Amino acid sequence: MSSPTISHDSVRAVLWQGDRLRLLDQRLLPAQERSIDCTDADEVATAIRDLVVRGAPAIGIAAAWGVVLAAQRDPASLPGALATLRAARPTAVNLMWALDRMKRAIDAEADAAALAREAQAIQDEDLAANRRMGELGAALIEGGSGVLTHCNTGSLATAGFGTALGVIRAGVADGRIARVFAGETRPWLQGARLTMWELLRDGIAATLIADSAASHLMKTGQVQWVVVGADRIAANGDTANKIGTYQLAIAARHHGVKFMVVAPSSTVDMATTTGEDIEIELRSSDELLGYAGARTVVEGAKAWNPVFDVTPHTLIDAIVTERGVVEKPDAARMAALFGAR
Ligand code: MRU
């Protein structure tokens, strides 16, 4: 019999087709469910940069398949493909982690078929990690709790099931989570467009809030946990995640709401000492100055659009990984689970 948590997981965003990579185009959701096929590494890099595929684990998986496409077309193009894919986005370390893993396989003289097995392993291991983190994270949540999540950390952002959204799937399935709130996640609206679509599609009731309603939500006692994903976790537990996560952590601490980060070990970067060392991606001001191609702000206005921020480890109650939970993370507790650099 399939577990109830697993049946609530119908979406797959990254599908290998043998000679092409099929990506569900996340720019179009929820209005249209359309996929694009990438046939070379450059197309995969462009899809990552343009957010056709997004979410830290998913871009690592897509990049791994991009390497396979390069090997199938012309093994001589592999060094260039690795460099192009690596440069697609700077913050999520899963991208570099997956490419380093593919590079080790190339250095061990893997052919295209062997590289495809490695990419498939990266994808399969991510799904297994998410299911494990779902169990570990949900176990921290008291029965009848409300949770607030940010951005999209679900099947759209991973190989399936999700990180923070995996904990929410598992917590709803076992009755610990009674209420789910999703912040809309301006400016790209990952929460409004993607998380709400994914949760409702999988039969999980969720309530959308404006990002600016989060403190008020906490003050009214409707949530006991904020549960978010991560793009890079430094060696001291400082965590880069979607812009707005930091202010949620500050508000959570002020209101006595617990704060949980859920991410696979591929997101942990023990070579980065603190959050200060994490590069924060700046995207086009157009993402703020208009929506869906229509200008919403007066012509001539300027905008600043950092798309990630860093939550200091002191504001985090638990980091949940497939290897285990780090409560009240700091450098020593991170090193105990992940090994010193
Ligand atoms: O810019 P995005 O949509 O790629 O940002 C995604 C996030 O910040 C997620 O929270 C993070 O990658 C974790 S996804 C499991």
mmCIF file of C-alpha atoms and ligand atoms in Angstrom:
data_model
loop_
_atom_site.group_PDB
_atom_site.id
_atom_site.type_symbol
_atom_site.label_atom_id
_atom_site.label_comp_id
_atom_site.label_asym_id
_atom_site.label_seq_id
_atom_site.Cartn_x
_atom_site.Cartn_y
_atom_site.Cartn_z
ATOM 1 C CA MET A 1 0.000 0.000 0.000
ATOM 2 C CA SER A 2 1.414 3.411 -0.844
ATOM 3 C CA SER A 3 1.912 5.806 2.054
ATOM 4 C CA PRO A 4 -0.536 8.720 2.256
ATOM 5 C CA THR A 5 2.325 11.228 2.221
ATOM 6 C CA ILE A 6 3.633 9.802 -1.029
ATOM 7 C CA SER A 7 0.235 9.787 -2.741
ATOM 8 C CA HIS A 8 0.013 13.557 -2.030
ATOM 9 C CA ASP A 9 2.828 14.202 -4.478
ATOM 10 C CA SER A 10 1.792 14.262 -8.130
ATOM 11 C CA VAL A 11 4.040 16.889 -9.742
ATOM 12 C CA ARG A 12 7.361 16.221 -11.515
ATOM 13 C CA ALA A 13 9.187 19.257 -12.958
ATOM 14 C CA VAL A 14 12.345 17.645 -14.415
ATOM 15 C CA LEU A 15 11.927 14.633 -16.708
ATOM 16 C CA TRP A 16 14.742 12.917 -18.593
ATOM 17 C CA GLN A 17 13.586 11.644 -22.000
ATOM 18 C CA GLY A 18 16.676 9.711 -23.127
ATOM 19 C CA ASP A 19 17.986 12.388 -25.501
ATOM 20 C CA ARG A 20 16.346 15.551 -24.180
ATOM 21 C CA LEU A 21 15.404 17.131 -20.861
ATOM 22 C CA ARG A 22 11.749 18.030 -20.401
ATOM 23 C CA LEU A 23 11.159 20.925 -17.976
ATOM 24 C CA LEU A 24 7.759 22.078 -16.752
ATOM 25 C CA ASP A 25 7.859 25.802 -17.542
ATOM 26 C CA GLN A 26 7.438 27.414 -14.113
ATOM 27 C CA ARG A 27 7.206 30.893 -15.630
ATOM 28 C CA LEU A 28 3.744 30.027 -16.911
ATOM 29 C CA LEU A 29 2.159 28.362 -13.882
ATOM 30 C CA PRO A 30 -0.584 28.265 -12.795
ATOM 31 C CA ALA A 31 -2.201 29.687 -15.935
ATOM 32 C CA GLN A 32 -0.611 27.159 -18.289
ATOM 33 C CA GLU A 33 0.939 23.722 -17.724
ATOM 34 C CA ARG A 34 3.461 23.617 -20.558
ATOM 35 C CA SER A 35 6.864 21.979 -20.820
ATOM 36 C CA ILE A 36 9.912 22.826 -22.879
ATOM 37 C CA ASP A 37 12.482 20.333 -24.163
ATOM 38 C CA CYS A 38 16.198 21.139 -23.866
ATOM 39 C CA THR A 39 18.474 19.329 -26.284
ATOM 40 C CA ASP A 40 21.847 20.775 -25.290
ATOM 41 C CA ALA A 41 23.654 22.151 -22.245
ATOM 42 C CA ASP A 42 23.295 25.769 -23.370
ATOM 43 C CA GLU A 43 19.521 25.400 -23.456
ATOM 44 C CA VAL A 44 19.561 23.918 -19.959
ATOM 45 C CA ALA A 45 21.719 26.808 -18.679
ATOM 46 C CA THR A 46 19.324 29.314 -20.234
ATOM 47 C CA ALA A 47 16.339 27.514 -18.687
ATOM 48 C CA ILE A 48 18.010 27.734 -15.258
ATOM 49 C CA ARG A 49 18.866 31.420 -15.691
ATOM 50 C CA ASP A 50 15.364 32.298 -16.924
ATOM 51 C CA LEU A 51 13.638 30.340 -14.113
ATOM 52 C CA VAL A 52 11.936 27.793 -16.372
ATOM 53 C CA VAL A 53 13.330 25.433 -13.728
ATOM 54 C CA ARG A 54 14.102 26.841 -10.274
ATOM 55 C CA GLY A 55 14.624 25.760 -6.687
ATOM 56 C CA ALA A 56 18.061 24.742 -5.450
ATOM 57 C CA PRO A 57 17.861 20.933 -5.809
ATOM 58 C CA ALA A 58 15.987 21.112 -9.150
ATOM 59 C CA ILE A 59 18.588 23.341 -10.787
ATOM 60 C CA GLY A 60 21.336 20.954 -9.652
ATOM 61 C CA ILE A 61 19.461 18.005 -11.141
ATOM 62 C CA ALA A 62 18.738 19.870 -14.397
ATOM 63 C CA ALA A 63 22.413 20.871 -14.682
ATOM 64 C CA ALA A 64 23.490 17.241 -14.220
ATOM 65 C CA TRP A 65 21.257 16.280 -17.154
ATOM 66 C CA GLY A 66 22.728 19.212 -19.096
ATOM 67 C CA VAL A 67 26.136 17.557 -18.704
ATOM 68 C CA VAL A 68 24.686 14.307 -20.065
ATOM 69 C CA LEU A 69 23.349 16.168 -23.132
ATOM 70 C CA ALA A 70 26.817 17.636 -23.736
ATOM 71 C CA ALA A 71 28.398 14.175 -23.467
ATOM 72 C CA GLN A 72 25.857 12.716 -25.904
ATOM 73 C CA ARG A 73 26.452 15.472 -28.463
ATOM 74 C CA ASP A 74 30.207 15.950 -28.205
ATOM 75 C CA PRO A 75 32.413 14.884 -25.275
ATOM 76 C CA ALA A 76 34.868 17.618 -26.273
ATOM 77 C CA SER A 77 32.239 20.186 -25.296
ATOM 78 C CA LEU A 78 32.126 18.988 -21.666
ATOM 79 C CA PRO A 79 34.522 21.550 -20.108
ATOM 80 C CA GLY A 80 32.633 24.427 -21.737
ATOM 81 C CA ALA A 81 29.275 22.940 -20.759
ATOM 82 C CA LEU A 82 30.349 22.578 -17.124
ATOM 83 C CA ALA A 83 31.457 26.230 -17.056
ATOM 84 C CA THR A 84 28.292 27.538 -18.724
ATOM 85 C CA LEU A 85 25.998 25.565 -16.419
ATOM 86 C CA ARG A 86 27.961 26.631 -13.329
ATOM 87 C CA ALA A 87 27.571 30.299 -14.223
ATOM 88 C CA ALA A 88 23.796 30.076 -14.676
ATOM 89 C CA ARG A 89 22.934 31.197 -11.109
ATOM 90 C CA PRO A 90 25.282 32.032 -8.193
ATOM 91 C CA THR A 91 23.558 31.416 -4.858
ATOM 92 C CA ALA A 92 22.199 27.850 -4.712
ATOM 93 C CA VAL A 93 25.179 25.592 -4.013
ATOM 94 C CA ASN A 94 23.273 22.511 -5.213
ATOM 95 C CA LEU A 95 24.126 23.658 -8.747
ATOM 96 C CA MET A 96 27.897 23.605 -8.065
ATOM 97 C CA TRP A 97 27.557 20.431 -5.959
ATOM 98 C CA ALA A 98 25.854 18.523 -8.795
ATOM 99 C CA LEU A 99 28.343 19.776 -11.385
ATOM 100 C CA ASP A 100 31.306 18.851 -9.157
ATOM 101 C CA ARG A 101 29.838 15.364 -8.858
ATOM 102 C CA MET A 102 29.420 15.079 -12.634
ATOM 103 C CA LYS A 103 32.980 16.397 -13.103
ATOM 104 C CA ARG A 104 34.326 13.649 -10.833
ATOM 105 C CA ALA A 105 32.541 11.094 -13.018
ATOM 106 C CA ILE A 106 33.994 12.714 -16.178
ATOM 107 C CA ASP A 107 37.467 12.628 -14.609
ATOM 108 C CA ALA A 108 36.919 8.916 -13.951
ATOM 109 C CA GLU A 109 36.313 8.578 -17.726
ATOM 110 C CA ALA A 110 32.581 7.970 -17.549
ATOM 111 C CA ASP A 111 30.925 7.818 -20.978
ATOM 112 C CA ALA A 112 27.518 9.368 -21.744
ATOM 113 C CA ALA A 113 25.667 6.290 -20.455
ATOM 114 C CA ALA A 114 27.619 6.315 -17.187
ATOM 115 C CA LEU A 115 27.024 10.054 -16.817
ATOM 116 C CA ALA A 116 23.298 9.443 -17.304
ATOM 117 C CA ARG A 117 23.405 6.917 -14.470
ATOM 118 C CA GLU A 118 25.108 9.516 -12.267
ATOM 119 C CA ALA A 119 22.509 12.191 -13.098
ATOM 120 C CA GLN A 120 19.720 9.690 -12.386
ATOM 121 C CA ALA A 121 21.370 8.866 -9.044
ATOM 122 C CA ILE A 122 21.474 12.568 -8.124
ATOM 123 C CA GLN A 123 17.765 12.831 -8.954
ATOM 124 C CA ASP A 124 16.779 9.626 -7.126
ATOM 125 C CA GLU A 125 18.831 10.472 -4.036
ATOM 126 C CA ASP A 126 17.164 13.874 -3.831
ATOM 127 C CA LEU A 127 13.693 12.305 -3.767
ATOM 128 C CA ALA A 128 14.767 9.842 -1.065
ATOM 129 C CA ALA A 129 16.337 12.665 0.986
ATOM 130 C CA ASN A 130 13.126 14.667 0.784
ATOM 131 C CA ARG A 131 11.018 11.784 2.066
ATOM 132 C CA ARG A 132 13.413 11.273 4.991
ATOM 133 C CA MET A 133 13.437 14.996 5.820
ATOM 134 C CA GLY A 134 9.646 14.957 5.723
ATOM 135 C CA GLU A 135 9.599 12.398 8.529
ATOM 136 C CA LEU A 136 12.323 14.104 10.574
ATOM 137 C CA GLY A 137 10.887 17.602 10.231
ATOM 138 C CA ALA A 138 7.259 16.657 10.846
ATOM 139 C CA ALA A 139 8.297 14.895 14.063
ATOM 140 C CA LEU A 140 9.400 18.273 15.486
ATOM 141 C CA ILE A 141 5.943 19.796 15.060
ATOM 142 C CA GLU A 142 3.373 19.563 17.851
ATOM 143 C CA GLY A 143 -0.100 18.253 16.914
ATOM 144 C CA GLY A 144 -2.617 20.860 15.762
ATOM 145 C CA SER A 145 0.026 23.402 14.716
ATOM 146 C CA GLY A 146 -0.192 26.024 12.024
ATOM 147 C CA VAL A 147 2.782 26.600 9.717
ATOM 148 C CA LEU A 148 3.867 29.387 7.406
ATOM 149 C CA THR A 149 6.107 28.666 4.421
ATOM 150 C CA HIS A 150 7.863 30.932 1.934
ATOM 151 C CA CYS A 151 8.736 30.607 -1.747
ATOM 152 C CA ASN A 152 8.251 27.176 -3.363
ATOM 153 C CA THR A 153 10.154 24.241 -1.944
ATOM 154 C CA GLY A 154 7.977 21.447 -3.268
ATOM 155 C CA SER A 155 8.091 18.915 -6.068
ATOM 156 C CA LEU A 156 8.527 21.817 -8.484
ATOM 157 C CA ALA A 157 11.784 22.776 -6.752
ATOM 158 C CA THR A 158 13.234 19.280 -6.255
ATOM 159 C CA ALA A 159 13.134 15.741 -7.650
ATOM 160 C CA GLY A 160 9.783 15.382 -5.893
ATOM 161 C CA PHE A 161 8.006 15.658 -2.521
ATOM 162 C CA GLY A 162 9.961 18.779 -1.584
ATOM 163 C CA THR A 163 12.027 20.014 1.347
ATOM 164 C CA ALA A 164 9.997 22.411 3.528
ATOM 165 C CA LEU A 165 6.925 21.419 1.539
ATOM 166 C CA GLY A 166 7.844 17.768 2.146
ATOM 167 C CA VAL A 167 7.725 18.413 5.890
ATOM 168 C CA ILE A 168 4.356 20.081 5.363
ATOM 169 C CA ARG A 169 3.077 17.159 3.260
ATOM 170 C CA ALA A 170 4.205 14.692 5.954
ATOM 171 C CA GLY A 171 2.894 16.839 8.825
ATOM 172 C CA VAL A 172 -0.512 17.263 7.204
ATOM 173 C CA ALA A 173 -0.706 13.538 6.426
ATOM 174 C CA ASP A 174 -0.048 12.533 10.034
ATOM 175 C CA GLY A 175 -2.324 15.202 11.494
ATOM 176 C CA ARG A 176 0.319 17.331 13.194
ATOM 177 C CA ILE A 177 -0.224 20.286 10.896
ATOM 178 C CA ALA A 178 -3.738 21.707 11.019
ATOM 179 C CA ARG A 179 -3.194 24.954 9.076
ATOM 180 C CA VAL A 180 -0.859 25.829 6.179
ATOM 181 C CA PHE A 181 -0.146 29.416 5.149
ATOM 182 C CA ALA A 182 1.978 30.393 2.141
ATOM 183 C CA GLY A 183 3.519 33.823 1.636
ATOM 184 C CA GLU A 184 3.089 35.106 -1.903
ATOM 185 C CA THR A 185 6.891 35.650 -2.287
ATOM 186 C CA ARG A 186 7.205 38.826 -4.250
ATOM 187 C CA PRO A 187 8.376 39.700 -6.786
ATOM 188 C CA TRP A 188 8.346 36.409 -8.710
ATOM 189 C CA LEU A 189 5.389 35.001 -6.728
ATOM 190 C CA GLN A 190 6.765 31.492 -6.154
ATOM 191 C CA GLY A 191 4.392 31.159 -3.178
ATOM 192 C CA ALA A 192 1.272 32.517 -4.863
ATOM 193 C CA ARG A 193 1.805 30.942 -8.292
ATOM 194 C CA LEU A 194 3.648 27.711 -7.513
ATOM 195 C CA THR A 195 3.168 26.608 -3.893
ATOM 196 C CA MET A 196 -0.586 27.259 -3.915
ATOM 197 C CA TRP A 197 -0.911 25.393 -7.246
ATOM 198 C CA GLU A 198 1.143 22.438 -6.029
ATOM 199 C CA LEU A 199 -0.590 22.125 -2.649
ATOM 200 C CA LEU A 200 -4.112 22.456 -3.961
ATOM 201 C CA ARG A 201 -3.392 20.007 -6.756
ATOM 202 C CA ASP A 202 -2.242 17.485 -4.150
ATOM 203 C CA GLY A 203 -5.302 18.007 -1.977
ATOM 204 C CA ILE A 204 -3.589 20.008 0.795
ATOM 205 C CA ALA A 205 -5.620 23.005 1.952
ATOM 206 C CA ALA A 206 -3.532 26.170 2.147
ATOM 207 C CA THR A 207 -4.178 29.859 2.707
ATOM 208 C CA LEU A 208 -2.265 32.540 0.817
ATOM 209 C CA ILE A 209 -1.055 35.657 2.620
ATOM 210 C CA ALA A 210 0.627 38.796 1.370
ATOM 211 C CA ASP A 211 4.282 38.715 2.440
ATOM 212 C CA SER A 212 3.598 41.834 4.479
ATOM 213 C CA ALA A 213 0.895 39.996 6.506
ATOM 214 C CA ALA A 214 3.387 37.565 8.091
ATOM 215 C CA SER A 215 4.053 39.414 11.363
ATOM 216 C CA HIS A 216 0.348 40.000 11.888
ATOM 217 C CA LEU A 217 -0.331 36.303 11.213
ATOM 218 C CA MET A 218 2.204 35.345 13.889
ATOM 219 C CA LYS A 219 0.794 37.868 16.356
ATOM 220 C CA THR A 220 -2.685 36.365 15.974
ATOM 221 C CA GLY A 221 -1.354 32.956 17.086
ATOM 222 C CA GLN A 222 -2.279 31.060 13.940
ATOM 223 C CA VAL A 223 1.187 29.635 13.252
ATOM 224 C CA GLN A 224 3.620 27.850 15.558
ATOM 225 C CA TRP A 225 6.362 27.163 12.983
ATOM 226 C CA VAL A 226 7.849 28.889 9.966
ATOM 227 C CA VAL A 227 9.176 26.129 7.675
ATOM 228 C CA VAL A 228 11.431 27.140 4.774
ATOM 229 C CA GLY A 229 13.987 25.655 2.387
ATOM 230 C CA ALA A 230 17.509 26.840 1.653
ATOM 231 C CA ASP A 231 19.797 27.651 -1.254
ATOM 232 C CA ARG A 232 23.045 27.447 0.688
ATOM 233 C CA ILE A 233 23.789 26.700 4.325
ATOM 234 C CA ALA A 234 27.186 27.914 5.554
ATOM 235 C CA ALA A 235 29.409 25.998 7.968
ATOM 236 C CA ASN A 236 28.002 27.923 10.957
ATOM 237 C CA GLY A 237 24.363 27.331 9.971
ATOM 238 C CA ASP A 238 23.752 30.770 8.419
ATOM 239 C CA THR A 239 21.209 30.110 5.675
ATOM 240 C CA ALA A 240 20.647 31.785 2.323
ATOM 241 C CA ASN A 241 17.104 31.427 1.050
ATOM 242 C CA LYS A 242 14.537 33.386 -0.937
ATOM 243 C CA ILE A 243 14.416 37.106 -0.200
ATOM 244 C CA GLY A 244 12.070 37.735 2.708
ATOM 245 C CA THR A 245 13.144 34.678 4.697
ATOM 246 C CA TYR A 246 15.335 36.791 7.016
ATOM 247 C CA GLN A 247 12.487 39.090 7.997
ATOM 248 C CA LEU A 248 10.284 36.045 8.678
ATOM 249 C CA ALA A 249 12.961 34.693 11.046
ATOM 250 C CA ILE A 250 13.165 38.009 12.899
ATOM 251 C CA ALA A 251 9.386 38.188 13.224
ATOM 252 C CA ALA A 252 9.205 34.547 14.310
ATOM 253 C CA ARG A 253 11.701 35.067 17.128
ATOM 254 C CA HIS A 254 9.821 38.193 18.278
ATOM 255 C CA HIS A 255 6.537 36.265 18.465
ATOM 256 C CA GLY A 256 7.836 33.006 19.948
ATOM 257 C CA VAL A 257 7.213 31.131 16.671
ATOM 258 C CA LYS A 258 9.770 28.393 15.869
ATOM 259 C CA PHE A 259 11.854 28.573 12.683
ATOM 260 C CA MET A 260 12.830 25.432 10.716
ATOM 261 C CA VAL A 261 15.125 25.177 7.670
ATOM 262 C CA VAL A 262 14.742 21.989 5.608
ATOM 263 C CA ALA A 263 17.412 21.151 3.035
ATOM 264 C CA PRO A 264 19.326 18.114 1.757
ATOM 265 C CA SER A 265 23.036 17.794 2.562
ATOM 266 C CA SER A 266 23.724 18.918 -1.039
ATOM 267 C CA THR A 267 22.674 22.416 0.130
ATOM 268 C CA VAL A 268 25.192 22.423 2.996
ATOM 269 C CA ASP A 269 28.417 24.173 2.008
ATOM 270 C CA MET A 270 31.025 23.518 4.695
ATOM 271 C CA ALA A 271 33.581 25.389 2.545
ATOM 272 C CA THR A 272 31.669 28.638 3.137
ATOM 273 C CA THR A 273 32.432 29.794 6.672
ATOM 274 C CA THR A 274 29.520 32.164 7.299
ATOM 275 C CA GLY A 275 26.601 33.714 5.476
ATOM 276 C CA GLU A 276 28.731 36.797 4.794
ATOM 277 C CA ASP A 277 30.609 34.730 2.209
ATOM 278 C CA ILE A 278 27.512 33.727 0.203
ATOM 279 C CA GLU A 279 26.976 35.518 -3.094
ATOM 280 C CA ILE A 280 23.477 36.940 -3.287
ATOM 281 C CA GLU A 281 21.979 36.907 -6.784
ATOM 282 C CA LEU A 282 20.773 40.270 -8.054
ATOM 283 C CA ARG A 283 18.176 39.952 -10.789
ATOM 284 C CA SER A 284 16.787 42.467 -13.252
ATOM 285 C CA SER A 285 14.873 45.404 -11.821
ATOM 286 C CA ASP A 286 12.221 44.559 -14.457
ATOM 287 C CA GLU A 287 10.979 41.792 -12.114
ATOM 288 C CA LEU A 288 9.951 44.549 -9.676
ATOM 289 C CA LEU A 289 8.936 47.303 -12.055
ATOM 290 C CA GLY A 290 6.319 45.320 -13.942
ATOM 291 C CA TYR A 291 4.397 42.078 -14.016
ATOM 292 C CA ALA A 292 3.842 39.684 -16.939
ATOM 293 C CA GLY A 293 5.371 42.159 -19.345
ATOM 294 C CA ALA A 294 3.187 45.094 -18.234
ATOM 295 C CA ARG A 295 4.882 48.003 -16.475
ATOM 296 C CA THR A 296 3.312 48.643 -13.046
ATOM 297 C CA VAL A 297 5.672 51.375 -11.789
ATOM 298 C CA VAL A 298 6.102 54.852 -13.201
ATOM 299 C CA GLU A 299 8.620 55.089 -16.060
ATOM 300 C CA GLY A 300 12.010 56.307 -14.863
ATOM 301 C CA ALA A 301 11.743 54.644 -11.436
ATOM 302 C CA LYS A 302 14.665 52.506 -10.273
ATOM 303 C CA ALA A 303 14.483 49.244 -8.307
ATOM 304 C CA TRP A 304 16.913 47.028 -6.340
ATOM 305 C CA ASN A 305 16.185 43.311 -6.677
ATOM 306 C CA PRO A 306 18.295 40.963 -4.527
ATOM 307 C CA VAL A 307 16.483 37.606 -4.729
ATOM 308 C CA PHE A 308 17.996 35.881 -1.680
ATOM 309 C CA ASP A 309 18.904 36.916 1.845
ATOM 310 C CA VAL A 310 20.820 35.295 4.693
ATOM 311 C CA THR A 311 19.191 34.286 7.962
ATOM 312 C CA PRO A 312 21.745 34.197 10.787
ATOM 313 C CA HIS A 313 22.023 30.823 12.484
ATOM 314 C CA THR A 314 21.041 32.392 15.823
ATOM 315 C CA LEU A 315 17.476 32.845 14.522
ATOM 316 C CA ILE A 316 17.117 29.195 13.414
ATOM 317 C CA ASP A 317 15.665 26.581 15.782
ATOM 318 C CA ALA A 318 16.355 23.537 13.605
ATOM 319 C CA ILE A 319 18.070 22.633 10.355
ATOM 320 C CA VAL A 320 16.580 19.395 9.045
ATOM 321 C CA THR A 321 18.640 17.347 6.580
ATOM 322 C CA GLU A 322 18.397 13.720 5.477
ATOM 323 C CA ARG A 323 21.426 13.011 7.679
ATOM 324 C CA GLY A 324 19.688 14.284 10.786
ATOM 325 C CA VAL A 325 18.490 17.414 12.588
ATOM 326 C CA VAL A 326 20.795 20.162 13.850
ATOM 327 C CA GLU A 327 18.962 21.968 16.651
ATOM 328 C CA LYS A 328 20.092 25.503 17.501
ATOM 329 C CA PRO A 329 22.744 25.296 14.762
ATOM 330 C CA ASP A 330 26.226 26.726 15.159
ATOM 331 C CA ALA A 331 29.642 25.858 13.722
ATOM 332 C CA ALA A 332 30.315 23.062 16.236
ATOM 333 C CA ARG A 333 26.923 21.391 15.802
ATOM 334 C CA MET A 334 27.149 21.653 12.001
ATOM 335 C CA ALA A 335 30.655 20.148 12.050
ATOM 336 C CA ALA A 336 29.417 17.293 14.254
ATOM 337 C CA LEU A 337 26.990 16.232 11.508
ATOM 338 C CA PHE A 338 28.813 17.302 8.358
ATOM 339 C CA GLY A 339 32.479 17.081 9.367
ATOM 340 C CA ALA A 340 34.890 19.979 9.704
ATOM 341 C CA ARG A 341 36.056 21.561 6.464
HETATM 342 O O1 MRU B 1 14.746 31.836 -7.106
HETATM 343 P P1 MRU B 1 14.258 30.464 -6.784
HETATM 344 O O2 MRU B 1 12.803 30.272 -7.044
HETATM 345 O O3 MRU B 1 15.113 29.391 -7.419
HETATM 346 O O4 MRU B 1 14.470 30.340 -5.204
HETATM 347 C C1 MRU B 1 14.091 29.143 -4.566
HETATM 348 C C2 MRU B 1 14.257 29.178 -3.096
HETATM 349 O O5 MRU B 1 14.717 30.142 -2.522
HETATM 350 C C3 MRU B 1 13.895 27.929 -2.353
HETATM 351 O O6 MRU B 1 13.411 28.233 -1.082
HETATM 352 C C4 MRU B 1 15.144 27.048 -2.224
HETATM 353 O O7 MRU B 1 15.790 26.915 -3.453
HETATM 354 C C5 MRU B 1 14.829 25.714 -1.699
HETATM 355 S S1 MRU B 1 13.917 24.731 -2.860
HETATM 356 C C6 MRU B 1 13.728 23.195 -2.172
#
